[in-house]
mmCIF file of C-alpha atoms in Angstrom:
data_model
loop_
_atom_site.group_PDB
_atom_site.id
_atom_site.type_symbol
_atom_site.label_atom_id
_atom_site.label_comp_id
_atom_site.label_asym_id
_atom_site.label_seq_id
_atom_site.Cartn_x
_atom_site.Cartn_y
_atom_site.Cartn_z
ATOM 1 C CA UNK A 1 -98.949 93.790 -51.004
ATOM 2 C CA UNK A 2 -97.257 90.216 -50.764
ATOM 3 C CA UNK A 3 -98.012 88.160 -53.961
ATOM 4 C CA UNK A 4 -99.973 85.482 -54.001
ATOM 5 C CA UNK A 5 -100.022 81.801 -52.258
ATOM 6 C CA UNK A 6 -98.806 80.552 -55.909
ATOM 7 C CA UNK A 7 -95.859 82.650 -55.249
ATOM 8 C CA UNK A 8 -94.537 81.657 -51.773
ATOM 9 C CA UNK A 9 -92.239 79.249 -53.417
ATOM 10 C CA UNK A 10 -90.505 81.358 -54.964
ATOM 11 C CA UNK A 11 -87.807 82.600 -52.223
ATOM 12 C CA UNK A 12 -84.966 84.279 -52.441
ATOM 13 C CA UNK A 13 -81.909 82.430 -51.814
ATOM 14 C CA UNK A 14 -79.876 85.733 -50.955
ATOM 15 C CA UNK A 15 -80.574 88.201 -48.331
ATOM 16 C CA UNK A 16 -82.343 90.743 -49.445
ATOM 17 C CA UNK A 17 -82.442 93.919 -47.727
ATOM 18 C CA UNK A 18 -86.060 96.414 -49.051
ATOM 19 C CA UNK A 19 -85.547 99.272 -50.900
ATOM 20 C CA UNK A 20 -86.897 102.276 -50.877
ATOM 21 C CA UNK A 21 -87.546 103.864 -54.239
ATOM 22 C CA UNK A 22 -88.230 107.752 -53.979
ATOM 23 C CA UNK A 23 -90.898 108.262 -56.343
ATOM 24 C CA UNK A 24 -89.433 111.980 -58.126
ATOM 25 C CA UNK A 25 -86.292 109.870 -58.892
ATOM 26 C CA UNK A 26 -85.606 106.561 -60.493
ATOM 27 C CA UNK A 27 -82.606 104.873 -59.634
ATOM 28 C CA UNK A 28 -79.966 105.166 -62.223
ATOM 29 C CA UNK A 29 -81.148 106.255 -65.030
ATOM 30 C CA UNK A 30 -79.340 106.300 -67.902
ATOM 31 C CA UNK A 31 -79.093 109.843 -70.354
ATOM 32 C CA UNK A 32 -78.633 109.194 -73.889
ATOM 33 C CA UNK A 33 -75.118 109.264 -75.686
ATOM 34 C CA UNK A 34 -74.392 112.889 -76.842
ATOM 35 C CA UNK A 35 -71.340 111.474 -79.061
ATOM 36 C CA UNK A 36 -69.978 108.347 -79.545
ATOM 37 C CA UNK A 37 -67.852 106.538 -82.012
ATOM 38 C CA UNK A 38 -67.802 103.314 -83.698
ATOM 39 C CA UNK A 39 -64.863 100.503 -84.145
ATOM 40 C CA UNK A 40 -65.762 96.989 -86.019
ATOM 41 C CA UNK A 41 -64.148 93.999 -84.006
ATOM 42 C CA UNK A 42 -62.082 90.914 -85.532
ATOM 43 C CA UNK A 43 -65.205 88.280 -85.202
ATOM 44 C CA UNK A 44 -64.857 85.421 -83.554
ATOM 45 C CA UNK A 45 -67.121 83.345 -85.848
ATOM 46 C CA UNK A 46 -69.409 83.898 -87.679
ATOM 47 C CA UNK A 47 -71.311 86.309 -86.058
ATOM 48 C CA UNK A 48 -70.045 90.025 -86.451
ATOM 49 C CA UNK A 49 -70.796 92.898 -84.126
ATOM 50 C CA UNK A 50 -70.215 96.379 -84.309
ATOM 51 C CA UNK A 51 -69.407 98.597 -80.942
ATOM 52 C CA UNK A 52 -70.104 101.740 -80.302
ATOM 53 C CA UNK A 53 -68.502 103.250 -77.303
ATOM 54 C CA UNK A 54 -68.837 106.700 -76.101
ATOM 55 C CA UNK A 55 -66.079 109.069 -76.886
ATOM 56 C CA UNK A 56 -63.776 109.345 -73.442
ATOM 57 C CA UNK A 57 -64.641 106.165 -71.724
ATOM 58 C CA UNK A 58 -66.276 103.401 -72.340
ATOM 59 C CA UNK A 59 -68.148 103.646 -68.271
ATOM 60 C CA UNK A 60 -71.466 104.922 -68.399
ATOM 61 C CA UNK A 61 -71.566 108.513 -67.362
ATOM 62 C CA UNK A 62 -75.075 108.901 -65.485
ATOM 63 C CA UNK A 63 -76.623 108.890 -61.482
ATOM 64 C CA UNK A 64 -75.296 106.980 -59.140
ATOM 65 C CA UNK A 65 -78.140 103.737 -57.263
ATOM 66 C CA UNK A 66 -78.976 104.921 -54.133
ATOM 67 C CA UNK A 67 -77.350 102.708 -51.301
ATOM 68 C CA UNK A 68 -80.641 100.984 -50.940
ATOM 69 C CA UNK A 69 -80.152 99.871 -54.470
ATOM 70 C CA UNK A 70 -77.012 97.560 -53.186
ATOM 71 C CA UNK A 71 -78.026 96.966 -50.295
ATOM 72 C CA UNK A 72 -77.781 92.843 -51.080
ATOM 73 C CA UNK A 73 -73.915 93.042 -53.019
ATOM 74 C CA UNK A 74 -70.857 91.719 -52.831
ATOM 75 C CA UNK A 75 -69.174 95.182 -53.715
ATOM 76 C CA UNK A 76 -69.001 98.599 -51.400
ATOM 77 C CA UNK A 77 -71.958 100.325 -52.028
ATOM 78 C CA UNK A 78 -70.047 103.332 -53.304
ATOM 79 C CA UNK A 79 -68.473 100.745 -56.189
ATOM 80 C CA UNK A 80 -70.828 98.748 -57.361
ATOM 81 C CA UNK A 81 -72.550 101.619 -59.873
ATOM 82 C CA UNK A 82 -69.885 102.532 -60.943
ATOM 83 C CA UNK A 83 -69.047 98.675 -62.012
ATOM 84 C CA UNK A 84 -71.404 98.893 -64.775
ATOM 85 C CA UNK A 85 -70.195 99.675 -68.649
ATOM 86 C CA UNK A 86 -72.840 100.478 -71.676
ATOM 87 C CA UNK A 87 -71.626 100.224 -75.002
ATOM 88 C CA UNK A 88 -73.916 100.103 -78.360
ATOM 89 C CA UNK A 89 -73.677 96.715 -80.564
ATOM 90 C CA UNK A 90 -75.207 96.170 -83.803
ATOM 91 C CA UNK A 91 -74.894 92.511 -84.049
ATOM 92 C CA UNK A 92 -75.443 90.443 -87.535
ATOM 93 C CA UNK A 93 -73.946 91.024 -91.230
ATOM 94 C CA UNK A 94 -75.863 93.344 -93.423
ATOM 95 C CA UNK A 95 -78.462 96.276 -92.703
ATOM 96 C CA UNK A 96 -81.187 93.611 -93.388
ATOM 97 C CA UNK A 97 -79.983 91.472 -90.936
ATOM 98 C CA UNK A 98 -77.591 93.022 -88.452
ATOM 99 C CA UNK A 99 -79.877 93.147 -84.982
ATOM 100 C CA UNK A 100 -79.038 97.139 -82.959
ATOM 101 C CA UNK A 101 -78.466 96.393 -79.660
ATOM 102 C CA UNK A 102 -77.460 97.905 -75.983
ATOM 103 C CA UNK A 103 -74.978 96.290 -73.450
ATOM 104 C CA UNK A 104 -74.506 96.515 -70.025
ATOM 105 C CA UNK A 105 -70.865 94.902 -68.722
ATOM 106 C CA UNK A 106 -70.323 93.859 -64.963
ATOM 107 C CA UNK A 107 -66.732 94.641 -64.095
ATOM 108 C CA UNK A 108 -65.944 94.032 -60.689
ATOM 109 C CA UNK A 109 -68.637 91.793 -60.135
ATOM 110 C CA UNK A 110 -68.894 90.311 -63.111
ATOM 111 C CA UNK A 111 -70.974 86.787 -62.699
ATOM 112 C CA UNK A 112 -70.062 85.329 -65.814
ATOM 113 C CA UNK A 113 -73.662 85.165 -67.436
ATOM 114 C CA UNK A 114 -75.696 87.111 -69.499
ATOM 115 C CA UNK A 115 -79.223 88.243 -69.714
ATOM 116 C CA UNK A 116 -81.432 88.303 -72.838
ATOM 117 C CA UNK A 117 -84.110 91.419 -72.308
ATOM 118 C CA UNK A 118 -87.196 91.602 -74.312
ATOM 119 C CA UNK A 119 -88.853 95.173 -73.735
ATOM 120 C CA UNK A 120 -91.875 95.948 -74.316
ATOM 121 C CA UNK A 121 -93.447 98.368 -77.060
ATOM 122 C CA UNK A 122 -91.185 101.473 -76.566
ATOM 123 C CA UNK A 123 -87.899 100.161 -77.258
ATOM 124 C CA UNK A 124 -84.900 98.766 -75.824
ATOM 125 C CA UNK A 125 -83.582 102.727 -75.498
ATOM 126 C CA UNK A 126 -86.830 104.024 -72.735
ATOM 127 C CA UNK A 127 -85.668 104.810 -69.408
ATOM 128 C CA UNK A 128 -87.951 102.533 -67.531
ATOM 129 C CA UNK A 129 -86.254 99.608 -69.849
ATOM 130 C CA UNK A 130 -82.566 101.093 -69.881
ATOM 131 C CA UNK A 131 -82.959 101.153 -65.893
ATOM 132 C CA UNK A 132 -84.292 97.968 -65.127
ATOM 133 C CA UNK A 133 -81.655 96.778 -67.441
ATOM 134 C CA UNK A 134 -79.014 98.388 -65.360
ATOM 135 C CA UNK A 135 -80.161 97.485 -62.042
ATOM 136 C CA UNK A 136 -79.663 93.504 -62.954
ATOM 137 C CA UNK A 137 -76.698 94.415 -64.528
ATOM 138 C CA UNK A 138 -75.248 95.845 -60.845
ATOM 139 C CA UNK A 139 -76.368 92.608 -59.755
ATOM 140 C CA UNK A 140 -73.511 91.208 -61.487
ATOM 141 C CA UNK A 141 -75.313 89.769 -64.636
ATOM 142 C CA UNK A 142 -74.220 91.445 -68.167
ATOM 143 C CA UNK A 143 -77.438 92.340 -70.390
ATOM 144 C CA UNK A 144 -78.252 92.740 -73.369
ATOM 145 C CA UNK A 145 -81.171 94.491 -74.558
ATOM 146 C CA UNK A 146 -81.816 94.315 -78.783
ATOM 147 C CA UNK A 147 -84.135 96.585 -81.317
ATOM 148 C CA UNK A 148 -86.792 94.223 -81.608
ATOM 149 C CA UNK A 149 -88.240 97.018 -83.609
ATOM 150 C CA UNK A 150 -85.954 98.634 -85.509
ATOM 151 C CA UNK A 151 -85.763 102.086 -84.374
ATOM 152 C CA UNK A 152 -89.480 101.953 -84.783
ATOM 153 C CA UNK A 153 -91.105 101.486 -81.370
ATOM 154 C CA UNK A 154 -94.901 102.383 -80.167
ATOM 155 C CA UNK A 155 -94.638 106.341 -79.227
ATOM 156 C CA UNK A 156 -96.493 107.211 -76.507
ATOM 157 C CA UNK A 157 -97.347 110.935 -78.324
ATOM 158 C CA UNK A 158 -99.106 108.423 -81.015
ATOM 159 C CA UNK A 159 -102.648 108.343 -80.715
ATOM 160 C CA UNK A 160 -104.249 105.084 -80.001
ATOM 161 C CA UNK A 161 -105.936 103.691 -82.995
ATOM 162 C CA UNK A 162 -102.762 103.878 -84.761
ATOM 163 C CA UNK A 163 -101.348 101.039 -82.562
ATOM 164 C CA UNK A 164 -102.979 97.006 -84.701
ATOM 165 C CA UNK A 165 -101.046 98.980 -87.676
ATOM 166 C CA UNK A 166 -98.172 99.434 -85.922
ATOM 167 C CA UNK A 167 -97.933 96.396 -84.392
ATOM 168 C CA UNK A 168 -98.843 94.422 -88.029
ATOM 169 C CA UNK A 169 -95.905 96.534 -89.087
ATOM 170 C CA UNK A 170 -93.272 94.464 -86.201
ATOM 171 C CA UNK A 171 -93.584 90.334 -88.632
ATOM 172 C CA UNK A 172 -93.365 88.072 -86.368
ATOM 173 C CA UNK A 173 -90.758 86.087 -88.375
ATOM 174 C CA UNK A 174 -88.262 89.080 -88.655
ATOM 175 C CA UNK A 175 -88.679 89.583 -84.291
ATOM 176 C CA UNK A 176 -88.035 86.318 -84.132
ATOM 177 C CA UNK A 177 -85.245 86.132 -86.008
ATOM 178 C CA UNK A 178 -83.661 89.260 -84.147
ATOM 179 C CA UNK A 179 -84.425 87.295 -80.983
ATOM 180 C CA UNK A 180 -82.564 84.552 -82.250
ATOM 181 C CA UNK A 181 -79.561 85.966 -84.284
ATOM 182 C CA UNK A 182 -78.910 87.690 -80.680
ATOM 183 C CA UNK A 183 -79.213 84.609 -78.304
ATOM 184 C CA UNK A 184 -76.994 83.263 -81.101
ATOM 185 C CA UNK A 185 -74.157 86.233 -80.092
ATOM 186 C CA UNK A 186 -74.430 86.275 -77.222
ATOM 187 C CA UNK A 187 -73.926 82.108 -76.798
ATOM 188 C CA UNK A 188 -70.787 81.917 -79.565
ATOM 189 C CA UNK A 189 -69.120 84.970 -79.350
ATOM 190 C CA UNK A 190 -69.926 86.674 -76.448
ATOM 191 C CA UNK A 191 -69.497 83.876 -73.857
ATOM 192 C CA UNK A 192 -67.243 82.001 -75.900
ATOM 193 C CA UNK A 193 -64.138 82.025 -73.669
ATOM 194 C CA UNK A 194 -66.462 81.853 -70.461
ATOM 195 C CA UNK A 195 -66.405 79.172 -68.044
ATOM 196 C CA UNK A 196 -69.932 79.180 -68.108
ATOM 197 C CA UNK A 197 -72.301 79.648 -71.106
ATOM 198 C CA UNK A 198 -75.766 79.540 -69.224
ATOM 199 C CA UNK A 199 -78.199 81.798 -70.599
ATOM 200 C CA UNK A 200 -81.524 83.872 -69.375
ATOM 201 C CA UNK A 201 -83.761 85.576 -70.682
ATOM 202 C CA UNK A 202 -86.153 88.162 -69.364
ATOM 203 C CA UNK A 203 -89.565 89.388 -70.952
ATOM 204 C CA UNK A 204 -92.197 92.184 -70.232
ATOM 205 C CA UNK A 205 -95.390 93.266 -72.057
ATOM 206 C CA UNK A 206 -94.348 92.510 -75.986
ATOM 207 C CA UNK A 207 -90.967 90.964 -74.352
ATOM 208 C CA UNK A 208 -93.124 88.538 -72.167
ATOM 209 C CA UNK A 209 -95.033 86.989 -75.339
ATOM 210 C CA UNK A 210 -91.804 87.076 -77.131
ATOM 211 C CA UNK A 211 -90.214 85.749 -73.795
ATOM 212 C CA UNK A 212 -92.913 82.165 -74.049
ATOM 213 C CA UNK A 213 -91.877 81.334 -78.075
ATOM 214 C CA UNK A 214 -88.172 82.308 -77.709
ATOM 215 C CA UNK A 215 -87.937 79.712 -75.298
ATOM 216 C CA UNK A 216 -90.581 77.441 -76.746
ATOM 217 C CA UNK A 217 -88.244 77.541 -79.783
ATOM 218 C CA UNK A 218 -85.326 77.149 -77.499
ATOM 219 C CA UNK A 219 -86.803 73.453 -76.409
ATOM 220 C CA UNK A 220 -83.907 71.276 -78.699
ATOM 221 C CA UNK A 221 -80.676 73.716 -78.242
ATOM 222 C CA UNK A 222 -81.236 74.121 -74.282
ATOM 223 C CA UNK A 223 -79.373 78.116 -74.797
ATOM 224 C CA UNK A 224 -81.415 79.501 -72.202
ATOM 225 C CA UNK A 225 -81.663 78.539 -69.026
ATOM 226 C CA UNK A 226 -83.736 80.450 -66.817
ATOM 227 C CA UNK A 227 -86.531 82.840 -67.745
ATOM 228 C CA UNK A 228 -88.728 85.491 -66.135
ATOM 229 C CA UNK A 229 -91.619 86.908 -67.791
ATOM 230 C CA UNK A 230 -93.189 90.236 -66.625
ATOM 231 C CA UNK A 231 -97.282 90.571 -67.099
ATOM 232 C CA UNK A 232 -96.480 88.948 -70.920
ATOM 233 C CA UNK A 233 -99.350 90.140 -73.346
ATOM 234 C CA UNK A 234 -100.340 88.079 -76.193
ATOM 235 C CA UNK A 235 -98.997 84.878 -74.563
ATOM 236 C CA UNK A 236 -99.631 81.273 -76.573
ATOM 237 C CA UNK A 237 -100.632 79.231 -73.313
ATOM 238 C CA UNK A 238 -100.186 76.080 -75.512
ATOM 239 C CA UNK A 239 -96.302 76.874 -76.246
ATOM 240 C CA UNK A 240 -96.246 75.624 -72.821
ATOM 241 C CA UNK A 241 -95.706 71.867 -72.949
ATOM 242 C CA UNK A 242 -92.741 72.937 -75.371
ATOM 243 C CA UNK A 243 -90.595 75.345 -72.570
ATOM 244 C CA UNK A 244 -88.020 73.432 -71.012
ATOM 245 C CA UNK A 245 -86.653 75.980 -69.115
ATOM 246 C CA UNK A 246 -88.007 77.069 -65.986
ATOM 247 C CA UNK A 247 -90.016 80.479 -66.330
ATOM 248 C CA UNK A 248 -91.608 82.700 -63.164
ATOM 249 C CA UNK A 249 -94.042 84.404 -64.776
ATOM 250 C CA UNK A 250 -95.455 88.082 -62.426
ATOM 251 C CA UNK A 251 -98.401 89.946 -63.126
ATOM 252 C CA UNK A 252 -101.255 91.531 -61.322
ATOM 253 C CA UNK A 253 -104.875 90.395 -61.277
ATOM 254 C CA UNK A 254 -106.445 93.900 -63.040
ATOM 255 C CA UNK A 255 -103.885 93.787 -65.608
ATOM 256 C CA UNK A 256 -106.405 92.880 -68.832
ATOM 257 C CA UNK A 257 -103.191 92.754 -71.293
ATOM 258 C CA UNK A 258 -102.521 89.423 -69.235
ATOM 259 C CA UNK A 259 -104.476 87.400 -68.303
ATOM 260 C CA UNK A 260 -104.262 85.294 -64.821
ATOM 261 C CA UNK A 261 -105.777 82.497 -66.744
ATOM 262 C CA UNK A 262 -103.054 82.557 -69.397
ATOM 263 C CA UNK A 263 -100.668 82.809 -67.034
ATOM 264 C CA UNK A 264 -102.050 79.855 -64.854
ATOM 265 C CA UNK A 265 -102.447 77.377 -67.760
ATOM 266 C CA UNK A 266 -98.288 77.672 -68.490
ATOM 267 C CA UNK A 267 -97.504 77.671 -65.661
ATOM 268 C CA UNK A 268 -99.741 74.363 -65.242
ATOM 269 C CA UNK A 269 -97.794 73.184 -68.472
ATOM 270 C CA UNK A 270 -94.186 74.669 -68.902
ATOM 271 C CA UNK A 271 -91.752 72.380 -66.385
ATOM 272 C CA UNK A 272 -91.025 74.583 -63.771
ATOM 273 C CA UNK A 273 -92.100 76.771 -64.096
ATOM 274 C CA UNK A 274 -93.614 79.454 -60.990
ATOM 275 C CA UNK A 275 -96.595 82.223 -61.236
ATOM 276 C CA UNK A 276 -96.707 85.220 -58.787
ATOM 277 C CA UNK A 277 -99.383 87.076 -59.466
ATOM 278 C CA UNK A 278 -99.741 90.650 -57.084
ATOM 279 C CA UNK A 279 -103.762 91.575 -56.067
ATOM 280 C CA UNK A 280 -104.456 94.996 -57.439
ATOM 281 C CA UNK A 281 -102.113 95.493 -59.288
ATOM 282 C CA UNK A 282 -102.430 96.210 -63.386
ATOM 283 C CA UNK A 283 -99.933 96.451 -66.556
ATOM 284 C CA UNK A 284 -96.507 97.299 -66.517
ATOM 285 C CA UNK A 285 -95.984 97.585 -62.182
ATOM 286 C CA UNK A 286 -93.253 96.543 -61.981
ATOM 287 C CA UNK A 287 -90.889 98.831 -63.858
ATOM 288 C CA UNK A 288 -93.444 101.832 -64.309
ATOM 289 C CA UNK A 289 -94.905 101.660 -61.319
ATOM 290 C CA UNK A 290 -97.107 104.868 -60.186
ATOM 291 C CA UNK A 291 -97.867 104.127 -56.921
ATOM 292 C CA UNK A 292 -96.590 103.432 -54.130
ATOM 293 C CA UNK A 293 -98.544 100.204 -53.311
ATOM 294 C CA UNK A 294 -96.755 99.723 -57.119
ATOM 295 C CA UNK A 295 -93.400 100.632 -55.734
ATOM 296 C CA UNK A 296 -94.266 97.682 -52.380
ATOM 297 C CA UNK A 297 -94.877 94.776 -55.281
ATOM 298 C CA UNK A 298 -91.824 96.250 -57.921
ATOM 299 C CA UNK A 299 -89.422 96.165 -55.469
ATOM 300 C CA UNK A 300 -90.837 92.559 -53.646
ATOM 301 C CA UNK A 301 -90.708 91.344 -57.836
ATOM 302 C CA UNK A 302 -87.215 92.190 -58.454
ATOM 303 C CA UNK A 303 -86.228 90.477 -55.342
ATOM 304 C CA UNK A 304 -88.306 87.339 -56.863
ATOM 305 C CA UNK A 305 -86.477 87.912 -60.305
ATOM 306 C CA UNK A 306 -83.323 88.069 -58.597
ATOM 307 C CA UNK A 307 -83.455 85.324 -56.672
ATOM 308 C CA UNK A 308 -85.163 82.930 -59.619
ATOM 309 C CA UNK A 309 -82.007 84.397 -61.684
ATOM 310 C CA UNK A 310 -79.283 82.858 -58.742
ATOM 311 C CA UNK A 311 -80.999 79.570 -58.133
ATOM 312 C CA UNK A 312 -80.823 77.937 -61.418
ATOM 313 C CA UNK A 313 -77.908 80.332 -63.142
ATOM 314 C CA UNK A 314 -75.882 80.524 -60.497
ATOM 315 C CA UNK A 315 -76.042 78.140 -57.906
#
């Protein structure tokens, strides 16, 4: 099912071969590391980073991408998913200020830019989050996925009547500070020697709401050049006028956690914003599809995101 007319103007700038996915196997599913060693790197600035590399190799071990996944890649199909390496990192100084994160680096097809990935409530180690971040990295981007919940994400096994209490324990000031710590590290350290310091941000659900706040705080510094917000929850539409980076807002019209009215208000008030509203889709369809219809629109939304980052980070 196609997106509504509001998204029609957002067209992929690169040839896209729509991939097909089997429901039984997620592409590029990442298994947790079973052993690791930690190395303290000499900081190039005041930001410290501890790198945890998997024993024996820094290259990710896991199922390879399907041919459809890398159909539009600039490298051979057999190599594309071998060209991403994953590293556990700890950014910052001290237990109170340090942030755990997962860094995915493109290797041979690295385009020199970074995407900060703000997860949903299930956290940075969730398989759906890792899979989506890996897909982005397969197309040449470096992707940093921080632990927004300091080791305490929401778990699907918990009773929903405890969700509000759990959410109240995620102090907004602490979360914002952790995001800013990651942004500063990406700009000051990771991209310090890069010819381009262009930085993108993508957020899902809870992370989508934090994306809006992050871009509003970043208006003066202008570190972020583009954002993609997937069905952000608890988005503050009043912040739209303070957002300088162009944002693509993706949502479904059947999502009670991301009202279309809020998305449209942000589209009107944020400079350069576009909204892609998918008819009949609910919450999480792009990274947690539950039907063949979800799958089709998830692939369309991924292509739209890829085109958005290409136009604003690479063109």
